[in-house]
Amino acid sequence: MRTDWTREEIAALFDLPFTELLFRAAEVHRRHHRPDEVQLCTLLSIKTGGCPEDCGYCAQSVKADSGVEATKLMDVQAVLQSAAQARDAGSRRFCMGAAWRNPKDRDMPAIIAMVKGVRAMGMETCMTLGMLSETQAAQLAEAGLDYYNHNIDTSPERYGEIITTRSFEERIDTLSQVRKAGINVCSGGIVGMGETRGDRVGFIHALATLERHPESVPVNALVPIKGTVLGDMLADTPLAKIDDIEFVRTVAAARITMPRSMVRLSAGRESMSEAAQALCFLAGANSIFTGDRLLTAANAGDDADAALFTRLGLKPMEAEEPMRADHARRNTSP
């Protein structure tokens, strides 16, 4: 797998005729993944609101006037009950998100208990808790955490216009801590924040040139929430929703440049047409969040997803993700 992509090469992918780009992405996807399978994941907010970061898209920031009230960390048993419900609904990965800049050491015992409890149910685990210290990353690895999510959000050049309380380099440093601890990386970003195509190229380039591609790459479409900086800025403007074709181009570019990663349709999917989602699956997306909510945003819901899968002839993924399987084989080879 290449990690030496240039921006010019990625820009050339975006510039391809749409049908040619989809054809190339579908070829890459079929070479590395089963085209009729999509991984089902569930995301739960285990600590909502009150985050000191000023991310312009986020309703959970203390800088936002979104009406989201800060809560304490959820009880471990309540989290495990939600995980069991998600498993019974068909999810294989359970993702837990806390609105923190970074977890406090006093919170780690409960976090570790959540990881161990969800893993005991036979589900994959993912956490997103903000920045991590080396010690905290090691604790999560010891607990058996499968994935750690830490999105880069956008291109390095655009980043400072979206967030000022944390640098792009700090995001990369956290990913390095996670990788060093032996935890799989989940990192993607958000499109539709008023960025240019060049920014979308830069976003894909930053991920595709990491020393090792993220095992999971979520691609979000901005959900403009009233009271957030971007929500108020982009509301009722043509920039408030990224064009479906351009969104599919972004998915296709991610698939071609990171062929064995799981590419996940994340936030914003509830506003996409079935046809747009079908194009995303054709372009190489093979993971979705299911359920009624994603942290503070609405989501399509289990019934809607099941109906869509039936119409498209898709089924929930059961096999191991390719990059994790590769890593396991390397670690067990004589």
XYZ file of C-alpha atoms in Angstrom:
334
model
C 0.000 0.000 0.000
C 1.369 3.380 -0.986
C 2.009 6.056 1.600
C 3.794 8.410 -0.800
C 0.778 9.907 -2.570
C 1.288 13.471 -3.774
C -1.370 16.140 -3.658
C -1.151 16.400 -7.426
C -1.983 12.710 -7.796
C -4.971 12.970 -5.452
C -6.181 16.144 -7.167
C -6.013 14.263 -10.469
C -8.297 11.584 -9.002
C -10.853 14.220 -8.007
C -10.665 15.672 -11.517
C -11.437 12.392 -13.288
C -14.793 12.060 -15.052
C -17.206 10.923 -12.353
C -17.970 7.539 -13.906
C -14.263 6.815 -14.435
C -13.464 7.696 -10.821
C -16.256 5.414 -9.561
C -15.053 2.593 -11.818
C -11.488 2.841 -10.503
C -12.625 3.066 -6.884
C -14.950 0.075 -7.295
C -12.104 -1.954 -8.801
C -9.857 -1.158 -5.829
C -12.664 -1.908 -3.399
C -13.417 -5.319 -4.909
C -9.725 -6.198 -4.850
C -9.595 -5.820 -1.072
C -13.144 -6.090 0.307
C -16.394 -7.969 -0.254
C -18.540 -5.522 -2.244
C -21.834 -6.816 -0.854
C -20.940 -6.389 2.826
C -21.106 -3.268 4.982
C -19.969 -3.116 8.590
C -22.563 -1.932 11.126
C -21.302 0.225 13.996
C -23.042 2.022 16.844
C -21.889 5.266 18.473
C -22.840 6.261 22.019
C -22.095 9.550 23.761
C -20.828 8.446 27.164
C -20.158 12.018 28.310
C -21.987 14.831 26.552
C -21.311 18.562 26.383
C -19.062 20.911 28.297
C -16.007 20.408 26.079
C -13.479 23.276 26.387
C -12.415 22.960 22.740
C -13.810 25.487 20.240
C -14.401 23.196 17.240
C -16.623 25.292 14.988
C -18.841 22.368 13.977
C -19.505 20.918 17.424
C -22.645 21.415 19.509
C -20.835 20.037 22.570
C -18.328 22.895 22.798
C -18.743 25.334 25.678
C -18.291 28.030 23.026
C -21.481 26.913 21.253
C -24.950 28.227 22.078
C -26.581 24.985 20.970
C -28.615 24.107 24.037
C -26.603 20.934 24.692
C -26.184 20.569 28.449
C -23.058 19.086 29.989
C -23.452 15.683 31.620
C -21.233 13.506 33.764
C -19.617 10.316 32.510
C -22.249 7.597 32.128
C -22.472 4.728 34.550
C -20.587 1.660 33.323
C -23.618 -0.614 33.502
C -25.735 1.818 31.496
C -23.090 1.846 28.767
C -22.938 -1.946 28.724
C -26.723 -2.136 28.463
C -26.612 0.130 25.397
C -23.849 -2.019 23.918
C -25.926 -5.166 24.393
C -28.867 -3.545 22.605
C -26.594 -2.519 19.731
C -25.187 -6.036 19.467
C -28.688 -7.507 19.369
C -29.545 -5.070 16.562
C -26.622 -6.361 14.486
C -23.754 -3.994 15.284
C -20.273 -5.482 15.415
C -18.413 -2.411 16.643
C -19.436 -0.247 19.591
C -17.957 3.247 19.630
C -17.971 5.395 22.766
C -17.381 9.152 22.676
C -16.726 11.603 25.497
C -16.733 15.385 25.071
C -13.321 16.002 26.609
C -10.135 17.764 25.584
C -8.464 14.816 27.250
C -9.585 12.272 29.867
C -8.683 12.760 33.505
C -6.801 9.967 35.212
C -9.707 9.572 37.650
C -11.971 8.630 34.740
C -9.737 5.875 33.409
C -10.970 3.017 35.671
C -14.552 3.481 34.414
C -13.366 3.825 30.809
C -11.336 0.625 31.112
C -14.322 -1.207 32.617
C -16.439 -0.128 29.643
C -13.860 -1.418 27.170
C -13.528 -4.760 28.931
C -17.290 -5.147 29.320
C -18.073 -4.463 25.661
C -15.290 -6.756 24.487
C -16.676 -9.515 26.713
C -19.865 -9.310 24.626
C -17.887 -10.216 21.511
C -18.015 -6.719 20.007
C -15.181 -4.569 18.731
C -14.540 -1.483 20.828
C -13.716 2.070 19.813
C -13.203 5.136 22.006
C -12.903 8.832 21.229
C -11.826 10.782 24.297
C -9.697 13.615 22.929
C -5.945 13.749 23.398
C -4.203 10.945 25.285
C -1.070 10.722 27.362
C 1.321 7.866 26.690
C 0.225 6.237 29.967
C -3.483 6.493 29.098
C -2.915 5.010 25.633
C -1.034 2.111 27.242
C -3.891 1.564 29.724
C -6.447 1.419 26.912
C -4.276 -0.996 24.968
C -3.914 -3.258 27.994
C -7.699 -3.220 28.444
C -8.022 -4.527 24.877
C -9.341 -1.425 23.106
C -9.568 -2.262 19.406
C -9.771 1.236 17.899
C -9.164 4.806 18.959
C -10.904 7.561 16.999
C -9.220 10.929 16.615
C -10.241 12.797 13.475
C -7.967 15.280 11.722
C -11.174 17.040 10.589
C -9.852 18.863 7.510
C -6.699 19.817 5.630
C -3.713 21.139 7.602
C -4.145 24.546 5.929
C -7.845 24.844 6.746
C -7.569 23.443 10.274
C -6.841 26.731 12.078
C -10.031 28.268 10.666
C -12.119 25.497 12.259
C -10.352 24.956 15.608
C -7.991 27.223 17.569
C -7.704 25.392 20.908
C -5.738 22.449 19.509
C -3.266 22.310 16.629
C -3.235 19.948 13.681
C 0.144 18.695 14.902
C -1.391 17.753 18.262
C -3.949 15.653 16.399
C -1.142 13.809 14.607
C 0.768 13.392 17.894
C -2.267 11.688 19.466
C -2.529 9.327 16.506
C 1.151 8.497 16.996
C 0.561 7.734 20.693
C -2.321 5.451 19.770
C -0.297 3.654 17.110
C 2.699 3.308 19.437
C 0.459 1.651 22.048
C -0.653 -0.943 19.495
C -4.242 0.290 19.118
C -5.839 0.466 15.680
C -6.389 3.984 14.377
C -9.734 5.451 13.328
C -9.262 8.890 11.785
C -11.182 10.856 9.199
C -12.819 14.225 8.931
C -15.709 16.441 7.899
C -16.550 17.849 4.488
C -19.089 20.530 3.707
C -17.573 23.077 6.104
C -17.164 25.677 3.372
C -13.822 24.232 2.319
C -12.455 24.088 -1.212
C -11.769 20.954 -3.223
C -8.102 21.654 -2.523
C -8.862 21.268 1.178
C -10.564 17.940 0.517
C -7.477 16.861 -1.411
C -5.304 17.976 1.528
C -7.482 16.084 4.000
C -7.171 12.815 2.045
C -3.443 13.429 1.487
C -2.769 13.868 5.213
C -4.311 10.469 5.992
C -2.981 8.588 2.961
C 0.607 9.631 3.702
C 0.673 8.528 7.336
C 3.317 5.874 7.962
C 0.456 3.391 8.202
C -3.012 4.131 6.886
C -5.796 4.367 9.476
C -7.641 1.073 9.749
C -10.862 3.077 9.739
C -11.570 6.352 7.893
C -14.891 8.026 8.748
C -16.090 10.595 6.213
C -18.632 12.994 7.702
C -20.838 15.541 5.977
C -21.299 18.598 8.172
C -24.609 18.751 10.004
C -25.021 22.527 10.510
C -26.296 22.911 14.074
C -27.781 26.214 15.189
C -25.625 27.865 17.824
C -22.339 26.504 16.500
C -19.942 28.775 14.616
C -20.240 26.852 11.357
C -23.911 26.095 11.802
C -24.754 29.781 12.072
C -22.287 30.800 9.368
C -23.447 28.301 6.759
C -27.160 28.115 7.552
C -29.386 28.916 4.571
C -26.398 29.249 2.221
C -25.375 27.038 -0.713
C -22.384 25.965 1.385
C -24.610 24.431 4.070
C -24.666 21.083 2.261
C -21.905 19.548 0.185
C -22.939 18.443 -3.279
C -23.660 14.687 -3.321
C -21.378 14.097 -6.322
C -18.493 15.876 -4.600
C -19.086 13.850 -1.449
C -18.950 10.616 -3.455
C -15.742 11.831 -5.118
C -14.222 12.253 -1.649
C -15.224 8.715 -0.669
C -13.780 7.351 -3.919
C -10.476 9.185 -3.420
C -10.231 7.806 0.116
C -10.865 4.278 -1.177
C -8.260 4.465 -3.931
C -5.540 5.987 -1.772
C -6.245 3.818 1.298
C -7.353 0.552 -0.316
C -7.551 -1.718 2.731
C -8.989 0.774 5.210
C -12.634 0.671 6.258
C -14.244 3.816 4.820
C -17.246 4.787 6.916
C -20.219 6.957 6.020
C -20.734 8.855 9.246
C -22.553 12.060 10.207
C -24.805 13.634 7.602
C -25.955 10.342 6.114
C -29.513 10.844 7.355
C -29.934 13.720 4.893
C -28.540 11.790 1.905
C -30.830 10.179 -0.618
C -30.745 6.416 -1.022
C -29.229 6.948 -4.462
C -26.374 9.026 -3.019
C -25.675 6.387 -0.376
C -25.707 3.675 -3.041
C -23.102 5.623 -5.012
C -20.974 5.873 -1.870
C -21.116 2.089 -1.433
C -20.157 1.668 -5.081
C -17.257 4.074 -4.545
C -15.915 1.947 -1.701
C -17.646 2.953 1.516
C -18.144 -0.225 3.538
C -19.030 0.852 7.062
C -21.859 2.910 8.538
C -23.096 4.056 11.903
C -26.528 2.637 12.554
C -29.055 3.660 15.189
C -31.112 6.808 15.724
C -28.363 9.183 16.939
C -24.690 10.018 16.482
C -23.602 11.809 19.662
C -25.887 14.899 19.384
C -26.934 14.544 15.717
C -29.770 12.507 14.249
C -29.048 9.333 12.274
C -31.018 7.238 9.807
C -32.032 4.475 12.245
C -31.871 0.673 12.208
C -35.128 0.117 10.305
C -34.230 2.567 7.547
C -30.804 0.972 7.162
C -32.249 -2.539 7.016
C -34.688 -1.444 4.308
C -31.895 0.218 2.331
C -29.704 -2.885 2.575
C -32.568 -5.011 1.291
C -33.112 -2.710 -1.688
C -29.397 -2.677 -2.540
C -28.732 -6.359 -1.886
C -26.220 -5.605 0.860
C -25.667 -7.511 4.085
C -23.960 -6.759 7.405
C -20.258 -7.525 7.400
C -19.144 -10.469 9.502
C -15.518 -10.997 8.459
C -12.470 -9.366 10.033
C -11.383 -6.018 8.586
C -8.515 -6.511 6.104
C -5.913 -4.344 7.852
C -6.572 -5.917 11.248
C -6.368 -9.372 9.696
C -3.064 -8.419 8.039
C -1.678 -7.194 11.358
C -2.777 -10.376 13.168
C -1.108 -12.553 10.523
C 2.155 -10.615 10.817
C 2.153 -10.981 14.592
C 1.555 -14.757 14.463
C 3.897 -15.628 11.592
C 6.780 -17.914 12.621
